[in-house]
mmCIF file of C-alpha atoms in Angstrom:
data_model
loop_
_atom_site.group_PDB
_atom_site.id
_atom_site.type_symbol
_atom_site.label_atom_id
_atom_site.label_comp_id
_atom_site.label_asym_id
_atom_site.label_seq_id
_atom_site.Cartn_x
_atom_site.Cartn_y
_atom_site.Cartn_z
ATOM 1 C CA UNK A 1 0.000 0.000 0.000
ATOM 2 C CA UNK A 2 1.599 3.019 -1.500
ATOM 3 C CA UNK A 3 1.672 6.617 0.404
ATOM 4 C CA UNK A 4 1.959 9.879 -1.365
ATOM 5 C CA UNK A 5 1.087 13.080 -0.153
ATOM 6 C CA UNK A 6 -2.924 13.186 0.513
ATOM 7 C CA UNK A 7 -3.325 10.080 -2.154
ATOM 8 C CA UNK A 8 -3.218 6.089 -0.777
ATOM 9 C CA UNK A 9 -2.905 3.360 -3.431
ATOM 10 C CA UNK A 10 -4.196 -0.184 -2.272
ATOM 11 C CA UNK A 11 -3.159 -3.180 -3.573
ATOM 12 C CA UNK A 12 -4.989 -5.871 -5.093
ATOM 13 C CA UNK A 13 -6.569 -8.586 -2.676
ATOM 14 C CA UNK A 14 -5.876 -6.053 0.297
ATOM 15 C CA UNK A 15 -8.159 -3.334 1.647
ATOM 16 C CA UNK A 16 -7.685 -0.618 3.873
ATOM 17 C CA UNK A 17 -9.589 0.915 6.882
ATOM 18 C CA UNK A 18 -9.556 4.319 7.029
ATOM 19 C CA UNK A 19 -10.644 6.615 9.777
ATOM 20 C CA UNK A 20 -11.734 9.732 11.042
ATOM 21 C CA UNK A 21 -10.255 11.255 14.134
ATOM 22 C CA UNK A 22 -10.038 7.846 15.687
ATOM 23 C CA UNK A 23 -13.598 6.225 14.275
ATOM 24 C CA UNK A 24 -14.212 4.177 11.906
ATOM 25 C CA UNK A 25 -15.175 5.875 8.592
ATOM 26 C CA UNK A 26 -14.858 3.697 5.492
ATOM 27 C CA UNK A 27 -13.065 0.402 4.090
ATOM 28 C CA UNK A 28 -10.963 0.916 0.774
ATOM 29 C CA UNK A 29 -10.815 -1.098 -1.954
ATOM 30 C CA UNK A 30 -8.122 -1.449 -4.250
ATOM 31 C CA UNK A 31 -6.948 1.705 -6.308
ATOM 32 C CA UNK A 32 -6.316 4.836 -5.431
ATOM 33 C CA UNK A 33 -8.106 6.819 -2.777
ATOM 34 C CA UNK A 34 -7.694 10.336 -1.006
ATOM 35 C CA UNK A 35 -7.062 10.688 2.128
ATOM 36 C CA UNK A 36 -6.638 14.814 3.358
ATOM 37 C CA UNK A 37 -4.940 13.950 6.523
ATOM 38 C CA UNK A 38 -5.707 17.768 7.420
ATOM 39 C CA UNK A 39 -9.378 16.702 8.285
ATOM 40 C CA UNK A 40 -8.318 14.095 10.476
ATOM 41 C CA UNK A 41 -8.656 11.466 8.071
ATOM 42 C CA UNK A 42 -6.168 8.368 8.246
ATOM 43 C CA UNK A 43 -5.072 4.823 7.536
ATOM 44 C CA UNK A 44 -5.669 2.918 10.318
ATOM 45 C CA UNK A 45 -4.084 -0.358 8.497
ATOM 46 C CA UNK A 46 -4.772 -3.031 5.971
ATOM 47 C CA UNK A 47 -6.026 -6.430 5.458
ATOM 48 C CA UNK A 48 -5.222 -9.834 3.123
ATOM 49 C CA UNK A 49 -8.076 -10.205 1.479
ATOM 50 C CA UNK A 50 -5.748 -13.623 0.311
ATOM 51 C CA UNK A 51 -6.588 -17.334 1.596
ATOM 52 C CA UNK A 52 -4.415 -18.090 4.937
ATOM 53 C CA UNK A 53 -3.559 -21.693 6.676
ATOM 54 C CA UNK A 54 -2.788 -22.196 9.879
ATOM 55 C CA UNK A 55 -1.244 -25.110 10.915
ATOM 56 C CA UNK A 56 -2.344 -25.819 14.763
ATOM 57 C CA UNK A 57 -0.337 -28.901 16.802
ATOM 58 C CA UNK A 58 -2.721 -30.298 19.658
ATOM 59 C CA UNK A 59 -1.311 -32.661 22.034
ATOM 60 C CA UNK A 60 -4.549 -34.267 23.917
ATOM 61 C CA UNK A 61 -5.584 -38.128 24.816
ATOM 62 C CA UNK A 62 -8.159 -40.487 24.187
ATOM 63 C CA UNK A 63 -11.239 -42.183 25.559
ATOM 64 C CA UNK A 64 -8.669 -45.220 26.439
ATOM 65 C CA UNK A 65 -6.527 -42.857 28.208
ATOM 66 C CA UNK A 66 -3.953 -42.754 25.189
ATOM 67 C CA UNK A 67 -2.111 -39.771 24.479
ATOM 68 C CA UNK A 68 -1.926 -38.617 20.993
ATOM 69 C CA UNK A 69 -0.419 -35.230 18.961
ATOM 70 C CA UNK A 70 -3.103 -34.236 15.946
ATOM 71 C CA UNK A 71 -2.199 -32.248 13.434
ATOM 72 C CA UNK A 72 -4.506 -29.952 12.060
ATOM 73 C CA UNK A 73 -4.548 -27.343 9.299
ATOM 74 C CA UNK A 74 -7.019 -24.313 9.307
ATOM 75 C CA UNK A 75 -7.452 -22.453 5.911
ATOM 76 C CA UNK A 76 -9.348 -18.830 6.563
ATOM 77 C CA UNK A 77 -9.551 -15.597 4.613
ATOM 78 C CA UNK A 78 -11.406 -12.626 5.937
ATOM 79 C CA UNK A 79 -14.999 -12.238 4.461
ATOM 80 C CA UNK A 80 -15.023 -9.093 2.154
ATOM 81 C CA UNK A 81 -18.020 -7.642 3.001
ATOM 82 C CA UNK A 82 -17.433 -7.031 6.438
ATOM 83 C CA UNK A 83 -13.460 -6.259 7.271
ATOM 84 C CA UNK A 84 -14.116 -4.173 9.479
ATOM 85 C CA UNK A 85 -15.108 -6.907 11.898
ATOM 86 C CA UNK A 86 -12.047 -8.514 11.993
ATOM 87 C CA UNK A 87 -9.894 -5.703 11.942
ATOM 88 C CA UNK A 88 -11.381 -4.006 15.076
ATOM 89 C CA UNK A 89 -12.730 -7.568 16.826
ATOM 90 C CA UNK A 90 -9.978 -9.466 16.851
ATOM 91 C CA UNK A 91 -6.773 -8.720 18.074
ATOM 92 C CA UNK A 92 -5.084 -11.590 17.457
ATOM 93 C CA UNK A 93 -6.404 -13.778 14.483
ATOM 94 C CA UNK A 94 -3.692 -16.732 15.014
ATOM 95 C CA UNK A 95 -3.856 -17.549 18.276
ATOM 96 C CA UNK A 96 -8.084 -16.908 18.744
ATOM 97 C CA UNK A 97 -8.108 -19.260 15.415
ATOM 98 C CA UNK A 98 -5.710 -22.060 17.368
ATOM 99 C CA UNK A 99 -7.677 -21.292 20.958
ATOM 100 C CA UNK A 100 -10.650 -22.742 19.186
ATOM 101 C CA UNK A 101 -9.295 -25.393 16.791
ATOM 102 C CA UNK A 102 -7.485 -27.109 19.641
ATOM 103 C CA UNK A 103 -10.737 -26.696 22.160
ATOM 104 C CA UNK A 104 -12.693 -28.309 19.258
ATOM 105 C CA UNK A 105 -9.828 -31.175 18.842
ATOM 106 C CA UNK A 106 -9.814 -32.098 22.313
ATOM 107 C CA UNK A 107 -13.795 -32.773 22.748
ATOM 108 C CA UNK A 108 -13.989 -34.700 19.716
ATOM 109 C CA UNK A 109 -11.025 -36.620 20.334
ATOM 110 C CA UNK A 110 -11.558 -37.394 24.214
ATOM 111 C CA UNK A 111 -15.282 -39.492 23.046
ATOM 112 C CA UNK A 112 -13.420 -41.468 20.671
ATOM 113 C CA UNK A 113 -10.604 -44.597 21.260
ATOM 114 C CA UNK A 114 -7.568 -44.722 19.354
ATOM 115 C CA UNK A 115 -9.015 -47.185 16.679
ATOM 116 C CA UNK A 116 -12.030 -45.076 16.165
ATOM 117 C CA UNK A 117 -9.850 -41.371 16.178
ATOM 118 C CA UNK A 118 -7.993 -42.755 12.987
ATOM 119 C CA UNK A 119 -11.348 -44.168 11.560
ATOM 120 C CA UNK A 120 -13.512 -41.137 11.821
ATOM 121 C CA UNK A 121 -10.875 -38.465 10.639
ATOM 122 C CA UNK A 122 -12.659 -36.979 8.339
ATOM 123 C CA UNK A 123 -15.762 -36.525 10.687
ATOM 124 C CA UNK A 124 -13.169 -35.133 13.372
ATOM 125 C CA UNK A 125 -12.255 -31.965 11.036
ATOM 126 C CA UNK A 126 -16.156 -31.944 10.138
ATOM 127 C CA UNK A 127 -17.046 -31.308 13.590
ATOM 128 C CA UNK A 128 -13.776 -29.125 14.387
ATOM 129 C CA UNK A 129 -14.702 -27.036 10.667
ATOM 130 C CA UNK A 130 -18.669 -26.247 11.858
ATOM 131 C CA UNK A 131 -17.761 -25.145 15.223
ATOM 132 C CA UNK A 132 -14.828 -23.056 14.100
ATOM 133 C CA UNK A 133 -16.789 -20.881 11.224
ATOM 134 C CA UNK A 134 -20.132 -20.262 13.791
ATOM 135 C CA UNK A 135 -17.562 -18.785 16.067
ATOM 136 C CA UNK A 136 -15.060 -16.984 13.611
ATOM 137 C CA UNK A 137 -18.111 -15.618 11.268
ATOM 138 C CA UNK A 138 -18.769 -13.136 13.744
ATOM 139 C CA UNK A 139 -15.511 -11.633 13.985
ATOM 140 C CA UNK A 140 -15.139 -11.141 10.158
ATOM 141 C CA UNK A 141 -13.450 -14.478 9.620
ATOM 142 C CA UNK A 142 -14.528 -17.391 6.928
ATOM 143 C CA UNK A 143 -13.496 -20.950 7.443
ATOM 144 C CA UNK A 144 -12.898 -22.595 4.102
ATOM 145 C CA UNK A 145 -11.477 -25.948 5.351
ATOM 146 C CA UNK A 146 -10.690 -27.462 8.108
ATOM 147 C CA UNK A 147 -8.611 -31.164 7.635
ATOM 148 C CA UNK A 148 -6.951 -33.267 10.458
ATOM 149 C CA UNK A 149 -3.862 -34.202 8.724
ATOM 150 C CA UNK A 150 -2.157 -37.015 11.130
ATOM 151 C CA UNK A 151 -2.735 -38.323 14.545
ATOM 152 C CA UNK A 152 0.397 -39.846 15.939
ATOM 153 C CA UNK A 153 0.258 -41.692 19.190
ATOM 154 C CA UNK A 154 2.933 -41.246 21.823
ATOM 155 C CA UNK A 155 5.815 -43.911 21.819
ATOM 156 C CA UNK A 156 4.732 -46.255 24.287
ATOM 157 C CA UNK A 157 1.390 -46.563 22.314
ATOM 158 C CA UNK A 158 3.268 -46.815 19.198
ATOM 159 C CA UNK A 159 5.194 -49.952 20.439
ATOM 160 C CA UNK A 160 2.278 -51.608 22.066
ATOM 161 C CA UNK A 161 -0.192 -51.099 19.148
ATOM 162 C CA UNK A 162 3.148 -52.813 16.985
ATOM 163 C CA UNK A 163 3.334 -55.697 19.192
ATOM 164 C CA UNK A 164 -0.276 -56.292 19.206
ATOM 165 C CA UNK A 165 -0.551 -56.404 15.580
ATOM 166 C CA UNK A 166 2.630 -58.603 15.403
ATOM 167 C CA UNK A 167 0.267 -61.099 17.557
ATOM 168 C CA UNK A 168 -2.416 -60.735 15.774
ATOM 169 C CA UNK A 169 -0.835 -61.712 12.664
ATOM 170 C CA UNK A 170 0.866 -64.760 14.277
ATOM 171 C CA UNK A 171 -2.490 -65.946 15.536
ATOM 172 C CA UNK A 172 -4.177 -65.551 11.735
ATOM 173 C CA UNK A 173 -0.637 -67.548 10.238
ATOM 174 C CA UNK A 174 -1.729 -70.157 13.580
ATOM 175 C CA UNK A 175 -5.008 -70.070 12.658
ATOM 176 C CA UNK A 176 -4.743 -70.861 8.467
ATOM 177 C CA UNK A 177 -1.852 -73.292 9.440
ATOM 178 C CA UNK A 178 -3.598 -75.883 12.073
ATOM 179 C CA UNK A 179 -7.217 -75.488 9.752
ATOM 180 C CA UNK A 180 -5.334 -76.844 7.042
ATOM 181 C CA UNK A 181 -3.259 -79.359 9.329
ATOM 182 C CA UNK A 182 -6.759 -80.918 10.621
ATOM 183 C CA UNK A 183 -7.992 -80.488 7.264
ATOM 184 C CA UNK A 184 -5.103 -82.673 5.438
ATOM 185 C CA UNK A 185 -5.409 -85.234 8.801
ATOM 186 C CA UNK A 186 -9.071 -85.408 7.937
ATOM 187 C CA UNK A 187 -8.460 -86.365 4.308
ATOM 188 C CA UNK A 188 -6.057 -89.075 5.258
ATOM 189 C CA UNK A 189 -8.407 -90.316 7.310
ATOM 190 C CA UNK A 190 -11.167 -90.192 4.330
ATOM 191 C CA UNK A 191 -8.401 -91.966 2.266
ATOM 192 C CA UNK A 192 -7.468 -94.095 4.810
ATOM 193 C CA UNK A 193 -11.261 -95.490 4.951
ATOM 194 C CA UNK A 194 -11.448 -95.773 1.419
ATOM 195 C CA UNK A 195 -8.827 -97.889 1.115
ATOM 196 C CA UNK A 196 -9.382 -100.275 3.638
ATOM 197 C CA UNK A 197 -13.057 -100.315 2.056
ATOM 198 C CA UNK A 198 -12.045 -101.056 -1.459
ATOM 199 C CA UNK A 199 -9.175 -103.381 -0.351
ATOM 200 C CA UNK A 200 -12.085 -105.164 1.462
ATOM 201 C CA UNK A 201 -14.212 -105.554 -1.317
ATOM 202 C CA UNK A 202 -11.043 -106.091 -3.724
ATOM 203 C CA UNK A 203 -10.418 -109.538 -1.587
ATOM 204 C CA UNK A 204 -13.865 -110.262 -1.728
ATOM 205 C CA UNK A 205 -14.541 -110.113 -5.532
ATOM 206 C CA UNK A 206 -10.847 -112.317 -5.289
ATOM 207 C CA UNK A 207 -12.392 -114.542 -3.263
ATOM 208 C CA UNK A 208 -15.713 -114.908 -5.695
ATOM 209 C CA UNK A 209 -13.663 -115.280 -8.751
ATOM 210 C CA UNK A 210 -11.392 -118.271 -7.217
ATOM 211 C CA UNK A 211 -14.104 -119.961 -5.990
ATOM 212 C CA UNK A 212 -15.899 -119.577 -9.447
ATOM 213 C CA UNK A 213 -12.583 -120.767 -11.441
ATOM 214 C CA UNK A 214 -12.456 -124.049 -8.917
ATOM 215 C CA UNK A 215 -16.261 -124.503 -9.508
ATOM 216 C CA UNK A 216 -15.710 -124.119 -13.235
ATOM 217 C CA UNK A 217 -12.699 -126.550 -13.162
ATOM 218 C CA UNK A 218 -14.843 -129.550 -11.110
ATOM 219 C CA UNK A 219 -17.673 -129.277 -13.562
ATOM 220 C CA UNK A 220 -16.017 -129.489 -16.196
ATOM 221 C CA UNK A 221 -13.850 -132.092 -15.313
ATOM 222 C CA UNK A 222 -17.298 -133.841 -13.775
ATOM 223 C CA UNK A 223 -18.870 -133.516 -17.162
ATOM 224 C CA UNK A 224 -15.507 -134.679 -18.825
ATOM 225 C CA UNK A 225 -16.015 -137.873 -16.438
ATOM 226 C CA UNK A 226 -19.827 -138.821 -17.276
ATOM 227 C CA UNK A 227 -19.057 -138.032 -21.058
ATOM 228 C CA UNK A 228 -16.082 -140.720 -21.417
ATOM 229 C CA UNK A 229 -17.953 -143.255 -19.424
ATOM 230 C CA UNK A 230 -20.940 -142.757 -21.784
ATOM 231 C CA UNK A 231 -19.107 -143.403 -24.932
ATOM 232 C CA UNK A 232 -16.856 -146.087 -23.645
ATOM 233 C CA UNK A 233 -19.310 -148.891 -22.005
ATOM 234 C CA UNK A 234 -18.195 -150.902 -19.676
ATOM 235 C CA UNK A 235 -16.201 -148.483 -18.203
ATOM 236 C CA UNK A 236 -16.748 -146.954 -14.687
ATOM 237 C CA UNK A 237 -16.351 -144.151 -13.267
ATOM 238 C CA UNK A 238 -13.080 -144.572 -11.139
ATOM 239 C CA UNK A 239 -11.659 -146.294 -13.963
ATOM 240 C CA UNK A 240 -11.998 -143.077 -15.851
ATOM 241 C CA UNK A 241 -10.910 -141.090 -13.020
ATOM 242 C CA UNK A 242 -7.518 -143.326 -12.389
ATOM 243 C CA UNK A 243 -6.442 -142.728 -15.916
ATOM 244 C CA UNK A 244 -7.037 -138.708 -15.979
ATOM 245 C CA UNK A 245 -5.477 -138.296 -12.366
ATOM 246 C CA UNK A 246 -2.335 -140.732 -13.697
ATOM 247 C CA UNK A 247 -2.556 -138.381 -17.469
ATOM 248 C CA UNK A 248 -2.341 -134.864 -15.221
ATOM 249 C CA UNK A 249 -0.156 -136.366 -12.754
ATOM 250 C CA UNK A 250 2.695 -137.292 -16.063
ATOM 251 C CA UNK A 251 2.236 -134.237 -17.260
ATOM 252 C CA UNK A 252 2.938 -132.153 -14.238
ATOM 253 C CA UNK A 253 6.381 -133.898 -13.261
ATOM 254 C CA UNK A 254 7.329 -133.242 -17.113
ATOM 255 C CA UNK A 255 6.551 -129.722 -17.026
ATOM 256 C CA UNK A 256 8.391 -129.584 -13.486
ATOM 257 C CA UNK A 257 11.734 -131.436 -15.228
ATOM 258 C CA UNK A 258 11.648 -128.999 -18.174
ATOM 259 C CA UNK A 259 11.682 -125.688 -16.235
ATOM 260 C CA UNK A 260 15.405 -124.810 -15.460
ATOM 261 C CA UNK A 261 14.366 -122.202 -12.785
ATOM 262 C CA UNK A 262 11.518 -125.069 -11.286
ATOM 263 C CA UNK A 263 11.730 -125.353 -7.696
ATOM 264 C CA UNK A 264 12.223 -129.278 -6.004
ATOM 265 C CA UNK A 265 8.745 -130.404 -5.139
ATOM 266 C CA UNK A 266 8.215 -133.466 -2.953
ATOM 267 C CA UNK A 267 5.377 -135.617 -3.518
ATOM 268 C CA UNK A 268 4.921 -139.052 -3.344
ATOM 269 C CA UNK A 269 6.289 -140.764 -6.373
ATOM 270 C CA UNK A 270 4.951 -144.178 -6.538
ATOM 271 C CA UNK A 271 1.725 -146.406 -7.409
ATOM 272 C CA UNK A 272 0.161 -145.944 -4.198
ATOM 273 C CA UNK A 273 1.079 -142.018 -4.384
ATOM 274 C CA UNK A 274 -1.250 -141.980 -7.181
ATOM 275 C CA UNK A 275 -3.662 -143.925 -5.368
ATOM 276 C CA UNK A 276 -4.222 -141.371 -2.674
ATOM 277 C CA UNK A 277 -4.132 -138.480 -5.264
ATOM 278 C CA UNK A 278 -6.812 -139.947 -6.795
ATOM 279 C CA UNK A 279 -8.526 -140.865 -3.986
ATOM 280 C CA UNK A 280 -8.934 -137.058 -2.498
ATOM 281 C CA UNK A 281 -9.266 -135.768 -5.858
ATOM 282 C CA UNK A 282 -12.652 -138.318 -5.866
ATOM 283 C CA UNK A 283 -13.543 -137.265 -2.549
ATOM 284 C CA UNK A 284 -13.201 -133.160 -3.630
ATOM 285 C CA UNK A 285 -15.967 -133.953 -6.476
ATOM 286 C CA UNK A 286 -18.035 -135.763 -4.377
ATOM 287 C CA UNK A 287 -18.847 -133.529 -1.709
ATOM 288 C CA UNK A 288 -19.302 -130.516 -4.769
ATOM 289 C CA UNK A 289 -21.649 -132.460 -6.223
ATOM 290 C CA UNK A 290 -23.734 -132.973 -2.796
ATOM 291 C CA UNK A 291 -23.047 -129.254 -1.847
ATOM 292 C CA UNK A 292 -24.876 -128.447 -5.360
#
């Protein structure tokens, strides 16, 4: 703001407050103006019309009893219709301005626990911005914004909030690793069950099938016996029998004697060996044929 003579040149986004023998007169916008100091006319001083932050440091605690710095910022400008106001009502801007933002800081922050100060941030410079312009609108101030920029927890806090996450994430890692322990032991189990089941019914259908090939190899060697004796009268049927039991009985010691890698077999080697062969192999088909 310039000063020649009688003439005052304001500055752009500024005006000044001029009085009159100590009272308020007029408020000067930006240009030139004339001001005959001779009547008792003066500049009293000047204002930014220009957009201000404040950055205000509050150092409070919580509903859990935790002690915490926030960090707020406070953007202002003084409302151009009515300078006057917060030239002559307010001494000083800065400090009334941090009075209130850190009396607004400390009752929202003392309802609210740690957890929930960091979560509801946003509603925190809500609150602290609607209280702050009611009050500063009368004294020629706007609020523009108010924003809570960081809330930083004391040391101690620091290290116990780091530990407790540290065991929280153990206990999840804990957690994942014995579900899918128990889960694998379960499936074993499962597998475990099915195997003994289908070895069970592997042995059974075993079972079935020898049984079948034995039943398959009496009757035909039953219907081998009544076929011979019908086309050869005179014959009977342990005459028949004698001569098959002495015709497998050849054949097996010859297959035994050509196989290098045969093991030694002991059987009784001799007409009456063949005798009781024959005789238990008779027996065998007798008590099939009463079973059937």
């Amino acid at each position: 703001m310039g000063n020649s003579c009688c003439c005052i040149q304001v500055n752009q986004s500024t005006v000044a407050v001029k009085e009159r023998f100590g009272k308020f007169d007029e408020v000067l916008q930006p240009g030139c103006h004339f001001v005959p100091r001779i009547l008792g006319y003066k500049i009293a001083g000047s204002l930014s019309l220009r957009l201000h932050q404040l950055d205000v440091k509050c150092e409070t605690k919580t509903k859990g009893n935790v002690f915490v710095t926030v960090i707020a910022s406070v953007q202002y400008r003084v409302v151009a219709d009515k300078p006057e106001d917060a030239f002559y009502k307010l001494s000083n801007p800065i400090n009334q301005i941090q009075a209130y933002v850190i009396g607004a800081i400390v009752a929202s922050i003392g309802k609210l626990d740690l957890d929930e100060a960091f979560e509801k941030m946003n509603e925190i410079s809500k609150a602290v911005e609607d209280e702050l312009a009611q009050v500063m609108l009368a004294y020629g101030c706007e609020i523009v914004k108010t924003l809570i920029i960081n809330i930083i927890p004391d040391e101690r806090a620091k290290q116990a909030i780091s530990e407790l996450n540290a065991e929280i994430r153990l206990y999840l890692v804990l957690k994942i690793y014995f579900k899918v322990y128990f889960d694998l032991r379960s499936y074993l189990s499962l597998l475990k069950v099915l195997f003994l089941f289908w070895t069970a019914v592997a042995a059974n259908l075993s079972g079935m099938g020898t049984a079948s090939q034995r039943q398959a190899v009496v009757d035909a060697l039953r219907n081998g016996v009544i076929g011979f004796s019908e086309s050869a009268p005179g014959t009977t049927v342990k005459d028949v029998m004698d001569m098959a039991l002495t015709t497998q009985y050849l054949d097996s010691i010859k297959e035994i004697g050509a196989k290098s890698k045969s093991s030694v077999i002991l059987i009784p080697h001799g007409p009456g060996g063949i005798r009781d062969v024959g005789t238990q192999i008779r027996d065998g088909l007798v008590r099939a044929s009463t079973s059937q």
